[in-house]
GROMACS .gro file of C-alpha atoms in nm:
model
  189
    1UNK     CA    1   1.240   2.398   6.284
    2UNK     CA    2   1.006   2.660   6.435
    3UNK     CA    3   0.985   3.016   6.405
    4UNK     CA    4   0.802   3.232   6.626
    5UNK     CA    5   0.639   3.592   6.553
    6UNK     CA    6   0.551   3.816   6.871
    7UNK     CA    7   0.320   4.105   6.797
    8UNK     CA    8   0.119   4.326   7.013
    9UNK     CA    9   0.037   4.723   7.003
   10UNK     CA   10   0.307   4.981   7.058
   11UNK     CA   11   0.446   4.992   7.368
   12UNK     CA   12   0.321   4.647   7.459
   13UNK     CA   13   0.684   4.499   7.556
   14UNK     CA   14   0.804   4.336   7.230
   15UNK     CA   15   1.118   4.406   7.284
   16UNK     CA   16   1.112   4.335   7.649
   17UNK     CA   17   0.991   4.013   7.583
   18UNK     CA   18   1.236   3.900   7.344
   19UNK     CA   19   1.496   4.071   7.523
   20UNK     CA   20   1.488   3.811   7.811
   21UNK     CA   21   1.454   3.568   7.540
   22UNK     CA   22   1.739   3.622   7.467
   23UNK     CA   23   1.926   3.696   7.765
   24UNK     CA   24   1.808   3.289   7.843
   25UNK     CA   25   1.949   3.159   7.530
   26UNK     CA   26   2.289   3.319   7.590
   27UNK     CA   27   2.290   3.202   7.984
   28UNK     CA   28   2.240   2.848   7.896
   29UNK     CA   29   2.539   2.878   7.623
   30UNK     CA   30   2.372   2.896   7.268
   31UNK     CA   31   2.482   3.158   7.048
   32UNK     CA   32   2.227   3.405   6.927
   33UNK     CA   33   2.261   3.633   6.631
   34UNK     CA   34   2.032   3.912   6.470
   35UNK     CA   35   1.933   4.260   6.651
   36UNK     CA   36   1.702   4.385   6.858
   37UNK     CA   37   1.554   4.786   6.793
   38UNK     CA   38   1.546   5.056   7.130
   39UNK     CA   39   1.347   5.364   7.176
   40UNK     CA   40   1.591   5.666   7.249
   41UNK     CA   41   1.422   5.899   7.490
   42UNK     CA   42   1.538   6.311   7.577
   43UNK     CA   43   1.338   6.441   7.809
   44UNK     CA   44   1.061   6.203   7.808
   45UNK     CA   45   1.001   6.222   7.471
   46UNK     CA   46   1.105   5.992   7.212
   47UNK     CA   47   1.363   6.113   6.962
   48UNK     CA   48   1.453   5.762   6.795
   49UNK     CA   49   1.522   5.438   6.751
   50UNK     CA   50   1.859   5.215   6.793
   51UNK     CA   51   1.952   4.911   6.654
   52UNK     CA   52   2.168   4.688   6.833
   53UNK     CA   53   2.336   4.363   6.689
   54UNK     CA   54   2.310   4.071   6.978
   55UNK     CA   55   2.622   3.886   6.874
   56UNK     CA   56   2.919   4.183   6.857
   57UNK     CA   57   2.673   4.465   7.046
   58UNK     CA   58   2.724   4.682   6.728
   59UNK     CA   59   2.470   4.958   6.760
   60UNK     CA   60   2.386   5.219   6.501
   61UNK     CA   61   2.076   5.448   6.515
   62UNK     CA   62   1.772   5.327   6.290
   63UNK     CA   63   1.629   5.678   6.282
   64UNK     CA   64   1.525   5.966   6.501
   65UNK     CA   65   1.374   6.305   6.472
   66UNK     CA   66   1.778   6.541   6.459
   67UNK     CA   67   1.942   6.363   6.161
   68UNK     CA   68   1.756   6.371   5.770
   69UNK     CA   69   1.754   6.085   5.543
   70UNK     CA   70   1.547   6.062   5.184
   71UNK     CA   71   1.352   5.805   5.430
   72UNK     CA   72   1.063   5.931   5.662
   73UNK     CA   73   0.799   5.757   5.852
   74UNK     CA   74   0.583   6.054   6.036
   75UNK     CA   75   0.865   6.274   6.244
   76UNK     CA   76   1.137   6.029   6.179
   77UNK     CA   77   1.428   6.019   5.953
   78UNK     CA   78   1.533   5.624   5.853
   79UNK     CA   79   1.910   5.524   5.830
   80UNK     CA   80   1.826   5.207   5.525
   81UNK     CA   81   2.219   5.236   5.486
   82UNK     CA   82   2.286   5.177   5.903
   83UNK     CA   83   2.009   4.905   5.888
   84UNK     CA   84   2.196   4.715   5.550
   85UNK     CA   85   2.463   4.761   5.744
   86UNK     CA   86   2.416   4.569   6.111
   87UNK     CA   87   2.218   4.339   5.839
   88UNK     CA   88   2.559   4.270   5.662
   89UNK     CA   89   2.715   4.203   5.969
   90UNK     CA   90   2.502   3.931   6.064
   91UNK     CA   91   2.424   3.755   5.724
   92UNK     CA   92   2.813   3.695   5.671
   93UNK     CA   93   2.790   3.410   5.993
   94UNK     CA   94   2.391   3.369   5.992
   95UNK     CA   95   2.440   2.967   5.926
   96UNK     CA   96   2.684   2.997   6.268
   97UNK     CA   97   2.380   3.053   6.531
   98UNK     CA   98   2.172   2.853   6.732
   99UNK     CA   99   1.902   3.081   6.700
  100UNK     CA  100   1.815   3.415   6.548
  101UNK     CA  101   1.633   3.690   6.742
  102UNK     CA  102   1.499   4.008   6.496
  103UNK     CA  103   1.343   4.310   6.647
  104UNK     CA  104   1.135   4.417   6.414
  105UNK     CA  105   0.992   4.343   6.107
  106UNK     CA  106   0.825   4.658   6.128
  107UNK     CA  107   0.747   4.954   5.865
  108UNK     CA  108   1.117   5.131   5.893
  109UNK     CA  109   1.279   4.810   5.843
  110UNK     CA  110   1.089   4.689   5.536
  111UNK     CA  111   1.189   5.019   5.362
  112UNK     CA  112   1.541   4.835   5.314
  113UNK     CA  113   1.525   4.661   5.001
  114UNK     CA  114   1.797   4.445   5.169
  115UNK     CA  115   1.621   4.375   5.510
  116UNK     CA  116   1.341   4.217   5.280
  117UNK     CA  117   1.551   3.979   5.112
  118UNK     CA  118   1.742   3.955   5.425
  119UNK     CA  119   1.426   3.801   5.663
  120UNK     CA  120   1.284   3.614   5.360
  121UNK     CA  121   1.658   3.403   5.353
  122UNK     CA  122   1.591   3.376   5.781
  123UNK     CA  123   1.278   3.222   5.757
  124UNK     CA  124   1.401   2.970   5.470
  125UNK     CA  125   1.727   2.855   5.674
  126UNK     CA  126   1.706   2.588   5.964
  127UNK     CA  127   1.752   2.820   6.261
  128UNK     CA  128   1.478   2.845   6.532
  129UNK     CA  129   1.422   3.212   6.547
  130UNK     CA  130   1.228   3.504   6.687
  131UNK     CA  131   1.060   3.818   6.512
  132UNK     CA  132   0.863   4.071   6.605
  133UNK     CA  133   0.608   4.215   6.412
  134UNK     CA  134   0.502   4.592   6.388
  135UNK     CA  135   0.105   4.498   6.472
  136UNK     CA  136   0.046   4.672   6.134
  137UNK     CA  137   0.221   4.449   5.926
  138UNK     CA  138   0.107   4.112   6.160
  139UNK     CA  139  -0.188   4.022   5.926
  140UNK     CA  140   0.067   4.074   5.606
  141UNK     CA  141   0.302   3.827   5.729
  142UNK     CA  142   0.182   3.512   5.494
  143UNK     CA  143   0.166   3.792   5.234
  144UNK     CA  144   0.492   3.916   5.214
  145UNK     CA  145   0.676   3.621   5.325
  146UNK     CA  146   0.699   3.237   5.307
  147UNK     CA  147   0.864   2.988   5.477
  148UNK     CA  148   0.864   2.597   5.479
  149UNK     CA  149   0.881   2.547   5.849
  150UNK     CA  150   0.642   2.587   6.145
  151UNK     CA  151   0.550   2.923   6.205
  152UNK     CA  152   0.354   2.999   6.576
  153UNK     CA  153   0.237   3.350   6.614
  154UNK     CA  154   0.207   3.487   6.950
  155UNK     CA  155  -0.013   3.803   7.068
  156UNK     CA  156   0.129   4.014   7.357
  157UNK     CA  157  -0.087   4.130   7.597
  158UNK     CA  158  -0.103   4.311   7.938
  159UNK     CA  159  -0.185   4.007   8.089
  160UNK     CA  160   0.021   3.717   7.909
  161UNK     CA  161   0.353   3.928   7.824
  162UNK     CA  162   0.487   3.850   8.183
  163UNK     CA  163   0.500   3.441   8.110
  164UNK     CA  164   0.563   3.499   7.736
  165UNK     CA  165   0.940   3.492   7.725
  166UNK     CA  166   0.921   3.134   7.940
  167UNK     CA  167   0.675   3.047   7.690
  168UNK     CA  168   0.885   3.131   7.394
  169UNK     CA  169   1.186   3.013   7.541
  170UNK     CA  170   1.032   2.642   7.580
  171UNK     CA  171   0.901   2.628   7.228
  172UNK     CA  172   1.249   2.690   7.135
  173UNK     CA  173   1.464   2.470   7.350
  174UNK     CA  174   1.305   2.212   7.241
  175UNK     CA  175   1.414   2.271   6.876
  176UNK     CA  176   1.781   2.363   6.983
  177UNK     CA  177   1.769   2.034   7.219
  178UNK     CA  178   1.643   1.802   6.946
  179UNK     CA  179   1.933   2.008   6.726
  180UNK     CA  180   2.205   1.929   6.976
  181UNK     CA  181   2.101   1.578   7.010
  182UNK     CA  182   2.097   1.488   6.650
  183UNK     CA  183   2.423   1.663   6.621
  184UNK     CA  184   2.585   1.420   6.902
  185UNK     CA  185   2.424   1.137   6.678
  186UNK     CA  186   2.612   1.234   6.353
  187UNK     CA  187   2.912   1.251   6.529
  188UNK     CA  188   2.896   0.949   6.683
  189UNK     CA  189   2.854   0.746   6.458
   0.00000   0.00000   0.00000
């Protein structure tokens, strides 16, 4: 089983990137689950941040600048209930999906006690999946969590983040192929 960390500096195309990731996974019929976060712009200036579950499209802001919260990161407020919440959403029929996309592990998110627990139970369960990783938090990863499978950390960049979904997306078909295959084999038999 493989999972696969994207980082990169703000603004870099994380989301982008696993975006299309997941927009290939769903065209060739697998079923993804987890959430991906989006910047919420007024006036050219960013207010927040969204969080939108990829199975049901359940969306739910993870903070912005209007609301208050007893949770702040610089000028924004952060929803830990509306996070626990998409999070509860998707743990109830995690075991369900071919693969798991999560957008980000990232210095709101780890404020929820629940998100923590959450990610550390992802990485442990055999589903190829997809993070990405506030480039803060990148060189805590081994830190903070652990998991027994193969983990492949990829760097975005101006000049590879074009390719990098393809890339991704062929590091995990062969996972969900080798998955389907030794599911036609059990039930053959």
């Amino acid at each position: 089983m493989i999972k696969i960390f994207v980082t990169g500096p703000p603004g870099i195309g994380k989301t982008t990137c696993v975006y299309k990731v997941f927009e290939m996974l769903r065209l060739y019929g697998y079923r993804v689950g987890g959430f991906i976060t989006r910047e919420v712009r007024e006036g050219g200036k960013r207010i927040g941040f969204r969080i939108i579950e990829l199975d049901e499209g359940l969306e739910d802001w993870l903070a912005n600048i209007h609301e208050t919260s007893r949770y702040r990161i610089g000028k924004y407020y952060v929803f830990v209930d509306k996070l626990d919440s998409i999070i509860n959403s998707i743990e109830n029929k995690i075991t369900s999906y071919d693969a798991l996309i999560f957008d980000e592990i990232g210095p709101m998110e780890l404020l929820s006690s629940k998100f923590n627990t959450f990610i550390q139970r992802t990485l442990n369960i055999p589903v190829p999946t997809v993070y990405t990783v506030h480039h803060k938090i990148s060189n805590e990863l081994n830190k903070r969590f652990n998991t027994r499978y193969e983990n492949v950390l990829y760097i975005l960049t101006t000049d590879n983040r074009e390719g990098m979904p393809l890339i991704i997306w062929k590091a995990l078909s062969k996972y969900l192929q080798g998955m389907q295959h030794d599911m036609w084999t059990r039930r053959s038999r």
